[in-house]
PDB file of C-alpha atoms in Angstrom:
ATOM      1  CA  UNK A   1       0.000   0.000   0.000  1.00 54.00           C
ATOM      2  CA  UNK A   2       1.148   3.533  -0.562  1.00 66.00           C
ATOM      3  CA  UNK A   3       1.929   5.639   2.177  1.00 66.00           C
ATOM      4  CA  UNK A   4      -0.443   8.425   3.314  1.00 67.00           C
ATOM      5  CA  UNK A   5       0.552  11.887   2.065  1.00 73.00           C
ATOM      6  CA  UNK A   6      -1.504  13.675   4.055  1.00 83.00           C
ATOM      7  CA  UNK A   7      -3.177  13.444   7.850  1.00 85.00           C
ATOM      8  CA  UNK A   8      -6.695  13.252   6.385  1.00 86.00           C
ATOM      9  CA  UNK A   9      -5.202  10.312   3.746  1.00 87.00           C
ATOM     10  CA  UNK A  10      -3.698   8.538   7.299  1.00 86.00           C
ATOM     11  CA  UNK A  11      -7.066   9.177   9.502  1.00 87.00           C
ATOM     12  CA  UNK A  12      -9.495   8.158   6.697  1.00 88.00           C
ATOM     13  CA  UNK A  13      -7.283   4.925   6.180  1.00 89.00           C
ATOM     14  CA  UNK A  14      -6.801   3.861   9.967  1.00 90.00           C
ATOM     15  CA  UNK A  15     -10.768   4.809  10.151  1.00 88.00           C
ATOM     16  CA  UNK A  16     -11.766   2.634   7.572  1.00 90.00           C
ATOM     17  CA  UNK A  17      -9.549  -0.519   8.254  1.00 91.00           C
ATOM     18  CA  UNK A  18      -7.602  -0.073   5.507  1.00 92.00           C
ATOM     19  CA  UNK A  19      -4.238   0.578   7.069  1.00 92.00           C
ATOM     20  CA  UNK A  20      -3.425   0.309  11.034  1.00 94.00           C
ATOM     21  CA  UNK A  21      -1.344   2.867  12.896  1.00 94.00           C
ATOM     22  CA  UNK A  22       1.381   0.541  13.487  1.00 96.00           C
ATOM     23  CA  UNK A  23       1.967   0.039   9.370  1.00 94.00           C
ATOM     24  CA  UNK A  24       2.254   3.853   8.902  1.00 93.00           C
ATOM     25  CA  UNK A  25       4.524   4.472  11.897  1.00 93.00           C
ATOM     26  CA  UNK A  26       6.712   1.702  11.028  1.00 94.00           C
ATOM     27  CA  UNK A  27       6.772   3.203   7.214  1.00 92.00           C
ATOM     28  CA  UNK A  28       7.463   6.597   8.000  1.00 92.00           C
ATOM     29  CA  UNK A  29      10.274   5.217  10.344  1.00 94.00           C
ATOM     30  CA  UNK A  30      11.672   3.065   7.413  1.00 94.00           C
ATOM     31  CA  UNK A  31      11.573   6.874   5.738  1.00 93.00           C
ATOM     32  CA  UNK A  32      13.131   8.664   7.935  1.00 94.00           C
ATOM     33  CA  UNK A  33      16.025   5.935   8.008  1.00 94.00           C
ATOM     34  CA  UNK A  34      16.175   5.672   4.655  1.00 95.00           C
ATOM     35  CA  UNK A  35      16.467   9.738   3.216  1.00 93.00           C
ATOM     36  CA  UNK A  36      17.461  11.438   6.839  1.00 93.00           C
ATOM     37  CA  UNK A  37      21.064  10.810   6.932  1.00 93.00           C
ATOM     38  CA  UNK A  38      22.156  13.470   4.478  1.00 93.00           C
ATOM     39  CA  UNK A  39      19.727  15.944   5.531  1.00 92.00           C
ATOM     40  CA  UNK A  40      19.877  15.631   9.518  1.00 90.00           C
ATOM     41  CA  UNK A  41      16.619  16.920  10.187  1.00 91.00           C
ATOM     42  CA  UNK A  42      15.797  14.514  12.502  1.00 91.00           C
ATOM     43  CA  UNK A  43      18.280  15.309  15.624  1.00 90.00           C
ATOM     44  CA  UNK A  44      16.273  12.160  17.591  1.00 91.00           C
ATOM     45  CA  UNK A  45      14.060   9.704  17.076  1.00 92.00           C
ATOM     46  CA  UNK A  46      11.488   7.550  19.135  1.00 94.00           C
ATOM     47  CA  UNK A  47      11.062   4.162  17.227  1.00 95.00           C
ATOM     48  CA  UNK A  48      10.339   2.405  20.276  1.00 97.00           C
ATOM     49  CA  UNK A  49       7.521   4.381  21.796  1.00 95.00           C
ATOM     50  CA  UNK A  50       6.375   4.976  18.399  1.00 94.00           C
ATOM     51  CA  UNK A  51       6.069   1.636  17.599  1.00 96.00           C
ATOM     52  CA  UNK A  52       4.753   0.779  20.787  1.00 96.00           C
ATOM     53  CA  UNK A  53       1.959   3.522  20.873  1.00 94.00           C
ATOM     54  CA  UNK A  54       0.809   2.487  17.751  1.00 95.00           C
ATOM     55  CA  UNK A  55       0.502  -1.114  18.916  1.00 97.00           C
ATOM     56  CA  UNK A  56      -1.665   0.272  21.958  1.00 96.00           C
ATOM     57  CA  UNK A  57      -3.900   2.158  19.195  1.00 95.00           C
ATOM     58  CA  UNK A  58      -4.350  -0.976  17.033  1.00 96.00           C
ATOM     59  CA  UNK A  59      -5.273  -2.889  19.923  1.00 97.00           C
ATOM     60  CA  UNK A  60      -7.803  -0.299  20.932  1.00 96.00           C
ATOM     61  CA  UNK A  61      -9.331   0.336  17.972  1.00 95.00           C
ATOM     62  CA  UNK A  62      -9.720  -3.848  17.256  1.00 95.00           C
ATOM     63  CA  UNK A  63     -11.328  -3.872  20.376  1.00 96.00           C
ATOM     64  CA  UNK A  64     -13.756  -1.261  19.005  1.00 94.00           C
ATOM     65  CA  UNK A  65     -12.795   1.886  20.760  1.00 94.00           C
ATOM     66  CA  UNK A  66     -12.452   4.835  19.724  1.00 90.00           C
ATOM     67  CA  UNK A  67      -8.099   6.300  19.535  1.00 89.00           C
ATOM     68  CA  UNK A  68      -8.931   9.858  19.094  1.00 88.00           C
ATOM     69  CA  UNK A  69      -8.960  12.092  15.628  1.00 86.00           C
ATOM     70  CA  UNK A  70      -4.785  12.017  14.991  1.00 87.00           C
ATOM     71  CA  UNK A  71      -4.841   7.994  15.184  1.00 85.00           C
ATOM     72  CA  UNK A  72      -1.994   6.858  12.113  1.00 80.00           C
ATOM     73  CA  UNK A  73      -0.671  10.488  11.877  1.00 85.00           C
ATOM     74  CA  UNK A  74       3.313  10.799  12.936  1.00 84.00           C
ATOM     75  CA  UNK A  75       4.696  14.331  13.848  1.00 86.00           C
ATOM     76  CA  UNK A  76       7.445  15.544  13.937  1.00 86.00           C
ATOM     77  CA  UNK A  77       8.596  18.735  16.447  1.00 86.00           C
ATOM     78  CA  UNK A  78      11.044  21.217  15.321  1.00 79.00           C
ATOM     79  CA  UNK A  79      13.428  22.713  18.049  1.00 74.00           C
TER      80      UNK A  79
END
């Protein structure tokens, strides 16, 4: 599956089954590793938590809750 482009794309797609929050966060990790190094604009990353938040989200929404309106949507925070 393509990666979401935008947060609507990533809600919509988490929302309708299509995609679960761990599968984007672990894509837009494999991103980050993949272009970052030249560019350094990522001074840390989380993978862990990350990964391990969006394993509490799938788990919520498969047990038919509700993981609020940013569920599938990575930030980042500039300095």
């Amino acid at each position: 599956m393509t990666h979401p482009t935008s947060i609507s794309e990533s809600t919509e797609a988490v929302a309708s089954g299509r995609e679960t929050v761990t599968a984007i966060v672990q894509r837009t990790l494999e991103r980050i590793d993949a272009v970052d190094p030249p560019l350094a604009s990522f001074r840390e990353t989380y993978p862990d938590h990350a990964l391990a938040e969006a394993a509490r989200l799938d788990r919520l929404i498969e047990a038919g809750g509700e993981p609020g309106p940013l569920a599938g949507t990575p930030i980042a925070i500039k300095d």
